[in-house]
Amino acid sequence: MQSSLRQRVVTGKTEQEAEWRPNKVAETLKSLDVYPKTLDDFKERTGSGAAVSLLSCSAILLLVISELRAYLTPTTVDHLYVDTTRGERIKINLNITFPNMPCAGMSLVAMDVAGEQQIDVVSNIVKTRRTLTGERIAVEIDDVHMRKQNADRCMPCFPQVKNIPEEPNQCCQVCEDVQKVYKQKALSRLKWEDHPLCQHEAVLVDPSKLAAIHEGCNLFGFLEVNKVAGNFHVAPGKAFQSAQGQLVHEFKPFDSHSYNVSHVIHSLSFGVHYPSRVNPLDASTAILKHGSGVFQYFIKVVPTTYRYASGLTLDSCQYSVTEQFKSAHDPSKGFVLPGVFFIYDISPIMVKFTEKQMSFSYFLTSLCAIVGGVFTVAGIVDSVIYQLIGAIGSEWKNQLPGS
């Protein structure tokens, strides 16, 4: 009997120790709580606290949206290098309108210090005839496209006269064919300029005919040039290379004042487009109200590489520009060829732009800093307002009669 009682006491004591150990562990963990809770009965909700809460939540929302936008928008870092690339070509994109110069009266020429010359460029360039008010008339067709268009037809070589018979298998599809036939036959009484196919070439060499055409012209397209210094220009007259290798514009110099080279540069760029690129000549205007002259744009081209955050790389260019105008009526400057000249030089320094994406861990850290910082500041402001209101209220009660 005594042994049995002793066993029961020991067993009860063991159970109490087993229950006490978890309670002790829980109490120890509770003592580590740095965010002690207050009973709801001891909490006081105030109007000022509600206002501070709404303002803090609004501030958190705005800051989180701003941080999200910053996370989704990559930043750009630039570096300068010496350009070591060789043998490349640069694509020049242009969109220029001449409000008072017909397409038939101008030629586009490109040349560089390496000796390459592109005379009367028509490939990859679209010439659109426009009225003086800017409305579209038609697209001018060059000899290459004209020959393709008339490939299935045999055009007459003497349509303006009736007494000269057309020879069998003799076709004049473009003005070049007309000039060859007239030169071979030595027809002095006929002028190739009077042939319907040669209206463009005739206007290039005779400004008197140009004066009768009241039109404007838009040049749109691109050129490909060597990556060396050079220029491209739009000037009146027919351009050709002389026997000495010099570039010549054939027109009557005493009528140079009749060429109105006013122009609007809608866009001018070097290379492909990349984000945030600024082209200084875009949307620029140069208008001459009287006379003529030459506009010169001195361009410094800077090779540029843009690397996206995804790893895609674009090779392009950016540029700076200064401009100068010379009047054709200033005797001190001698003879001035009317036109618009773009003289460019290539910088030996290359700029590399690299996109950097914010890491996700940094984004989470910023969000935690925003939420914690706003709530902390809001708590301090609410506490100050509460204490201030309480102090003012107590002082007001003490000033009441009978208090």
Coordinates of C-alpha atoms in Angstrom, one line a residue:
M1 CA 0.0 0.0 0.0
Q2 CA 2.7 2.4 0.9
S3 CA 4.8 1.5 -2.2
S4 CA 1.8 2.1 -4.4
L5 CA 1.2 5.6 -2.9
R6 CA 4.7 6.5 -3.4
Q7 CA 4.6 5.6 -7.1
R8 CA 1.5 7.8 -7.6
V9 CA 3.2 10.8 -6.1
V10 CA 6.3 10.4 -8.3
T11 CA 4.1 10.0 -11.4
G12 CA 2.2 13.2 -10.6
K13 CA 5.3 15.2 -10.1
T14 CA 6.7 14.1 -13.4
E15 CA 3.6 15.2 -15.3
Q16 CA 3.8 18.7 -13.6
E17 CA 7.4 19.0 -14.7
A18 CA 6.5 18.1 -18.3
E19 CA 3.8 20.7 -18.4
W20 CA 6.0 23.4 -16.9
R21 CA 8.8 23.0 -19.4
P22 CA 6.8 24.1 -22.5
N23 CA 5.3 27.0 -20.5
K24 CA 8.8 28.1 -19.6
V25 CA 10.0 28.0 -23.2
A26 CA 6.9 30.0 -24.3
E27 CA 7.5 32.6 -21.7
T28 CA 11.2 32.9 -22.7
L29 CA 10.2 33.4 -26.3
K30 CA 7.6 36.0 -25.3
S31 CA 10.3 37.9 -23.5
L32 CA 12.1 38.4 -26.8
D33 CA 9.1 40.1 -28.4
V34 CA 10.2 43.7 -29.3
Y35 CA 6.7 44.6 -30.4
P36 CA 4.6 44.4 -27.2
K37 CA 0.9 44.5 -27.7
T38 CA -1.6 46.8 -26.0
L39 CA -5.0 45.7 -25.0
D40 CA -7.8 47.2 -27.1
D41 CA -9.4 48.6 -23.9
F42 CA -6.3 50.9 -23.5
K43 CA -6.2 52.1 -27.2
E44 CA -7.7 55.5 -28.1
R45 CA -8.6 56.3 -31.7
T46 CA -8.5 60.0 -32.6
G47 CA -9.4 62.1 -35.7
S48 CA -5.8 63.4 -36.0
G49 CA -4.6 59.8 -36.0
A50 CA -7.0 58.9 -38.8
A51 CA -5.8 61.9 -40.9
V52 CA -2.1 60.9 -40.3
S53 CA -2.9 57.3 -41.2
L54 CA -4.6 58.3 -44.5
L55 CA -1.8 60.6 -45.4
S56 CA 0.9 58.0 -44.6
C57 CA -1.0 55.3 -46.6
S58 CA -1.2 57.7 -49.6
A59 CA 2.5 58.5 -49.3
I60 CA 3.4 54.8 -49.2
L61 CA 1.2 54.1 -52.3
L62 CA 2.8 57.0 -54.3
L63 CA 6.3 56.0 -53.3
V64 CA 5.8 52.4 -54.1
I65 CA 4.5 53.3 -57.6
S66 CA 7.5 55.5 -58.1
E67 CA 9.9 52.8 -57.0
L68 CA 8.1 50.3 -59.2
R69 CA 8.6 52.6 -62.2
A70 CA 12.2 53.1 -61.4
Y71 CA 12.6 49.3 -61.1
L72 CA 11.0 48.7 -64.5
T73 CA 12.9 51.5 -66.2
P74 CA 16.6 50.7 -66.8
T75 CA 19.2 53.4 -66.2
T76 CA 21.9 54.2 -68.8
V77 CA 25.6 54.5 -68.1
D78 CA 27.9 56.0 -70.7
H79 CA 31.6 55.3 -71.3
L80 CA 34.2 56.8 -73.8
Y81 CA 36.5 54.6 -75.9
V82 CA 38.9 55.1 -78.8
D83 CA 37.1 53.9 -81.9
T84 CA 39.1 50.9 -83.3
T85 CA 36.5 49.8 -85.9
R86 CA 37.6 49.7 -89.5
G87 CA 36.0 49.3 -92.9
E88 CA 32.5 50.3 -91.9
R89 CA 29.9 52.4 -93.7
I90 CA 27.5 54.9 -92.2
K91 CA 23.9 55.2 -93.2
I92 CA 22.7 58.8 -93.5
N93 CA 18.9 59.2 -93.1
L94 CA 17.4 62.4 -94.4
N95 CA 14.0 64.0 -94.9
I96 CA 14.3 67.5 -96.3
T97 CA 11.8 69.8 -98.0
F98 CA 12.6 72.6 -100.4
P99 CA 9.4 74.7 -100.6
N100 CA 10.5 76.8 -103.6
M101 CA 12.9 74.5 -105.5
P102 CA 11.5 72.0 -108.0
C103 CA 12.8 68.5 -108.0
A104 CA 13.8 68.9 -111.6
G105 CA 16.2 71.7 -110.7
M106 CA 18.3 70.0 -108.0
S107 CA 20.8 67.1 -107.7
L108 CA 22.0 65.2 -104.6
V109 CA 25.7 64.5 -104.5
A110 CA 27.9 62.8 -101.9
M111 CA 31.7 62.7 -101.8
D112 CA 34.4 62.0 -99.3
V113 CA 38.2 62.3 -98.7
A114 CA 38.7 58.7 -99.9
G115 CA 37.8 59.8 -103.4
E116 CA 34.3 58.1 -103.6
Q117 CA 31.7 60.2 -105.4
Q118 CA 28.0 59.5 -105.6
I119 CA 26.7 61.9 -108.3
D120 CA 23.0 62.7 -108.7
V121 CA 22.0 60.1 -106.2
V122 CA 18.6 58.5 -107.0
S123 CA 18.8 55.0 -105.5
N124 CA 17.2 54.9 -102.0
I125 CA 16.1 58.5 -102.5
V126 CA 12.5 59.5 -103.2
K127 CA 11.8 62.9 -104.7
T128 CA 8.3 64.0 -104.2
R129 CA 7.0 67.1 -106.1
R130 CA 4.9 69.4 -104.0
T131 CA 3.0 72.6 -104.5
L132 CA 4.1 75.9 -103.1
T133 CA 1.6 75.3 -100.3
G134 CA 3.1 71.9 -99.5
E135 CA 0.5 69.6 -101.0
R136 CA 1.8 66.5 -102.7
I137 CA 1.8 66.4 -106.5
A138 CA 3.6 63.2 -107.6
V139 CA 6.8 61.3 -107.2
E140 CA 9.5 62.1 -109.8
I141 CA 10.8 59.1 -111.7
D142 CA 14.6 58.9 -112.5
D143 CA 16.2 57.3 -115.6
V144 CA 16.6 53.9 -113.9
H145 CA 12.9 53.6 -113.0
M146 CA 11.9 55.2 -116.3
R147 CA 13.8 52.6 -118.3
K148 CA 12.1 49.8 -116.3
Q149 CA 8.7 51.4 -116.8
N150 CA 9.2 51.8 -120.6
A151 CA 10.9 48.4 -121.0
D152 CA 8.0 47.0 -123.0
R153 CA 7.5 50.1 -125.2
C154 CA 9.5 51.7 -128.0
M155 CA 9.4 55.5 -127.4
P156 CA 10.0 57.8 -130.4
C157 CA 13.2 59.8 -130.6
F158 CA 11.8 62.7 -132.6
P159 CA 8.2 63.3 -131.4
Q160 CA 8.5 67.1 -131.6
V161 CA 9.2 67.1 -135.4
K162 CA 7.3 65.4 -138.2
N163 CA 9.8 65.5 -141.1
I164 CA 12.4 63.2 -139.6
P165 CA 11.5 59.6 -139.9
E166 CA 12.0 57.1 -137.0
E167 CA 14.5 54.4 -137.8
P168 CA 13.5 50.7 -137.3
N169 CA 14.5 49.3 -133.9
Q170 CA 15.5 52.8 -132.7
C171 CA 14.0 53.5 -129.3
C172 CA 14.5 56.3 -126.8
Q173 CA 13.3 55.2 -123.5
V174 CA 15.2 57.7 -121.3
C175 CA 16.9 61.1 -121.9
E176 CA 20.3 59.4 -122.2
D177 CA 19.1 57.5 -125.3
V178 CA 17.9 60.8 -126.8
Q179 CA 21.2 62.6 -126.2
K180 CA 23.1 59.7 -127.9
V181 CA 20.9 59.7 -130.9
Y182 CA 21.1 63.4 -131.4
K183 CA 24.8 63.4 -131.0
Q184 CA 25.3 60.6 -133.5
K185 CA 23.2 62.3 -136.1
A186 CA 24.7 65.7 -135.4
L187 CA 21.3 67.3 -135.6
S188 CA 22.2 71.0 -135.0
R189 CA 18.7 72.3 -135.7
L190 CA 17.2 70.0 -133.0
K191 CA 17.9 70.3 -129.3
W192 CA 17.6 67.3 -127.1
E193 CA 16.4 69.7 -124.3
D194 CA 13.1 70.0 -126.2
H195 CA 12.4 66.2 -126.0
P196 CA 9.6 65.3 -123.5
L197 CA 11.9 62.8 -121.8
C198 CA 14.6 65.4 -121.2
Q199 CA 12.6 68.0 -119.3
H200 CA 14.5 67.2 -116.0
E201 CA 17.9 67.4 -117.6
A202 CA 17.0 70.5 -119.5
V203 CA 15.9 72.3 -116.4
L204 CA 19.2 71.3 -114.6
V205 CA 21.3 73.3 -117.2
D206 CA 18.9 76.1 -118.0
P207 CA 17.6 78.1 -115.0
S208 CA 15.3 80.1 -117.3
K209 CA 13.1 77.0 -117.6
L210 CA 13.3 76.4 -113.9
A211 CA 11.7 79.8 -113.3
A212 CA 8.6 78.6 -115.1
I213 CA 8.1 75.7 -112.7
H214 CA 6.5 76.9 -109.5
E215 CA 6.9 73.8 -107.3
G216 CA 8.6 72.5 -104.2
C217 CA 10.4 69.2 -103.6
N218 CA 10.8 66.7 -100.7
L219 CA 13.8 64.4 -100.5
F220 CA 13.3 61.3 -98.4
G221 CA 15.6 58.3 -98.1
F222 CA 19.1 57.4 -97.1
L223 CA 22.7 57.4 -98.3
E224 CA 25.5 55.0 -97.4
V225 CA 29.0 56.6 -97.2
N226 CA 32.4 55.5 -96.0
K227 CA 33.3 56.1 -92.4
V228 CA 35.6 59.0 -93.3
A229 CA 35.2 62.8 -93.6
G230 CA 33.2 64.0 -96.5
N231 CA 30.1 65.9 -97.5
F232 CA 26.8 65.6 -99.2
H233 CA 24.9 68.5 -100.7
V234 CA 21.9 69.5 -102.7
A235 CA 22.7 72.1 -105.3
P236 CA 21.2 73.3 -108.6
G237 CA 22.4 72.2 -112.0
K238 CA 23.5 68.9 -113.5
A239 CA 26.4 67.3 -111.5
F240 CA 29.1 65.3 -113.3
Q241 CA 32.8 64.5 -113.0
S242 CA 35.2 66.3 -115.2
A243 CA 38.1 64.7 -117.0
Q244 CA 40.4 66.0 -114.2
G245 CA 38.3 64.2 -111.6
Q246 CA 36.6 67.3 -110.3
L247 CA 33.0 67.6 -109.4
V248 CA 31.2 70.1 -111.6
H249 CA 27.6 71.5 -111.4
E250 CA 26.5 72.6 -114.9
F251 CA 24.2 75.7 -114.8
K252 CA 24.3 79.4 -115.7
P253 CA 26.2 81.2 -113.0
F254 CA 24.7 84.6 -113.8
D255 CA 21.3 83.3 -112.8
S256 CA 22.4 82.0 -109.5
H257 CA 20.3 84.5 -107.6
S258 CA 17.2 82.8 -109.0
Y259 CA 17.7 79.7 -106.9
N260 CA 15.8 79.9 -103.6
V261 CA 17.4 77.2 -101.4
S262 CA 15.1 77.7 -98.5
H263 CA 14.6 74.4 -96.8
V264 CA 13.0 72.6 -93.9
I265 CA 15.0 69.7 -92.3
H266 CA 12.3 67.3 -90.9
S267 CA 14.9 64.8 -89.8
L268 CA 18.6 64.1 -90.3
S269 CA 20.4 61.3 -88.6
F270 CA 23.4 59.0 -88.9
G271 CA 22.9 55.3 -88.3
V272 CA 19.9 53.5 -86.7
H273 CA 17.8 55.0 -84.0
Y274 CA 18.4 54.2 -80.3
P275 CA 16.6 55.4 -77.2
S276 CA 17.0 59.0 -76.1
R277 CA 19.0 60.0 -79.1
V278 CA 18.8 63.7 -80.0
N279 CA 19.4 64.9 -83.6
P280 CA 20.1 68.7 -83.4
L281 CA 18.9 69.4 -87.0
D282 CA 15.5 67.8 -86.7
A283 CA 12.6 70.2 -87.3
S284 CA 15.0 73.0 -88.2
T285 CA 14.0 75.7 -90.8
A286 CA 16.0 78.0 -93.0
I287 CA 14.0 80.4 -95.1
L288 CA 15.3 83.0 -97.6
K289 CA 12.9 85.8 -98.3
H290 CA 15.2 87.5 -100.9
G291 CA 18.0 86.3 -103.1
S292 CA 20.0 83.1 -102.8
G293 CA 23.2 81.7 -101.1
V294 CA 24.7 78.6 -99.6
F295 CA 23.9 77.0 -96.3
Q296 CA 26.7 75.1 -94.7
Y297 CA 26.3 72.7 -91.8
F298 CA 29.5 71.5 -90.2
I299 CA 28.8 68.2 -88.5
K300 CA 30.9 66.3 -86.1
V301 CA 29.8 62.6 -86.1
V302 CA 30.4 60.5 -83.0
P303 CA 30.3 56.7 -83.4
T304 CA 27.9 55.3 -80.7
T305 CA 27.2 51.9 -79.4
Y306 CA 24.0 51.2 -77.4
R307 CA 23.7 48.0 -75.4
Y308 CA 20.3 47.1 -74.1
A309 CA 19.7 45.3 -70.7
S310 CA 18.7 42.2 -72.7
G311 CA 22.1 42.1 -74.4
L312 CA 21.1 43.4 -77.8
T313 CA 23.7 45.9 -79.2
L314 CA 23.1 48.6 -81.8
D315 CA 25.9 50.4 -83.7
S316 CA 24.9 53.9 -84.6
C317 CA 26.1 57.5 -84.4
Q318 CA 25.2 60.9 -82.9
Y319 CA 26.3 64.3 -83.9
S320 CA 26.8 68.0 -83.1
V321 CA 26.5 70.7 -85.6
T322 CA 27.4 74.4 -86.4
E323 CA 26.0 76.3 -89.3
Q324 CA 27.0 79.2 -91.6
F325 CA 25.3 81.1 -94.4
K326 CA 27.0 82.9 -97.3
S327 CA 24.9 85.2 -99.5
A328 CA 25.3 84.9 -103.3
H329 CA 25.0 88.7 -103.5
D330 CA 28.1 89.6 -101.5
P331 CA 30.9 90.5 -103.9
S332 CA 33.6 90.2 -101.2
K333 CA 33.0 86.5 -101.0
G334 CA 33.4 85.8 -104.7
F335 CA 31.3 83.3 -106.6
V336 CA 29.0 81.2 -104.3
L337 CA 27.4 78.0 -105.5
P338 CA 23.8 78.1 -104.2
G339 CA 22.8 75.0 -102.2
V340 CA 22.7 73.2 -98.9
F341 CA 25.9 71.6 -97.9
F342 CA 26.4 69.1 -95.0
I343 CA 30.1 68.8 -94.3
Y344 CA 30.8 66.0 -91.8
D345 CA 33.8 64.7 -89.9
I346 CA 34.2 61.5 -87.9
S347 CA 35.3 61.7 -84.3
P348 CA 38.0 59.2 -83.2
I349 CA 36.2 58.8 -79.9
M350 CA 33.3 56.3 -79.5
V351 CA 30.5 56.6 -76.9
K352 CA 29.1 53.4 -75.5
F353 CA 25.7 53.4 -73.6
T354 CA 24.9 50.5 -71.4
E355 CA 21.5 49.9 -69.8
K356 CA 21.6 48.7 -66.2
Q357 CA 18.6 47.0 -64.6
M358 CA 17.9 47.4 -60.9
S359 CA 18.2 44.1 -59.0
F360 CA 15.1 42.6 -57.4
S361 CA 16.7 42.4 -54.0
Y362 CA 17.4 46.1 -54.1
F363 CA 13.8 46.7 -55.1
L364 CA 12.5 44.8 -52.1
T365 CA 14.9 46.6 -49.8
S366 CA 13.6 49.9 -51.1
L367 CA 10.0 48.9 -50.5
C368 CA 10.8 47.9 -46.9
A369 CA 12.6 51.2 -46.4
I370 CA 9.6 53.1 -47.8
V371 CA 7.0 51.3 -45.6
G372 CA 9.0 51.3 -42.4
G373 CA 10.2 54.8 -42.8
V374 CA 6.8 56.3 -43.5
F375 CA 5.1 54.4 -40.7
T376 CA 7.8 55.5 -38.3
V377 CA 7.6 59.1 -39.2
A378 CA 3.8 59.0 -39.2
G379 CA 3.9 57.5 -35.6
I380 CA 6.1 60.3 -34.4
V381 CA 3.9 63.0 -36.0
D382 CA 0.8 61.4 -34.6
S383 CA 2.3 61.3 -31.1
V384 CA 3.4 64.9 -31.3
I385 CA -0.1 66.0 -32.5
Y386 CA -1.8 63.9 -29.7
Q387 CA 0.4 65.4 -27.0
L388 CA 0.0 68.9 -28.3
I389 CA -3.8 68.6 -28.4
G390 CA -3.8 67.1 -24.9
A391 CA -1.7 70.0 -23.5
I392 CA -3.9 72.6 -25.2
G393 CA -7.0 70.9 -23.9
S394 CA -5.8 70.8 -20.3
E395 CA -4.8 74.5 -20.4
W396 CA -8.2 75.5 -21.8
K397 CA -10.0 73.6 -19.0
N398 CA -7.9 75.3 -16.3
Q399 CA -8.9 78.7 -17.7
L400 CA -12.6 78.0 -17.5
P401 CA -14.5 79.7 -14.5
G402 CA -15.0 77.5 -11.5
S403 CA -12.2 75.1 -12.5

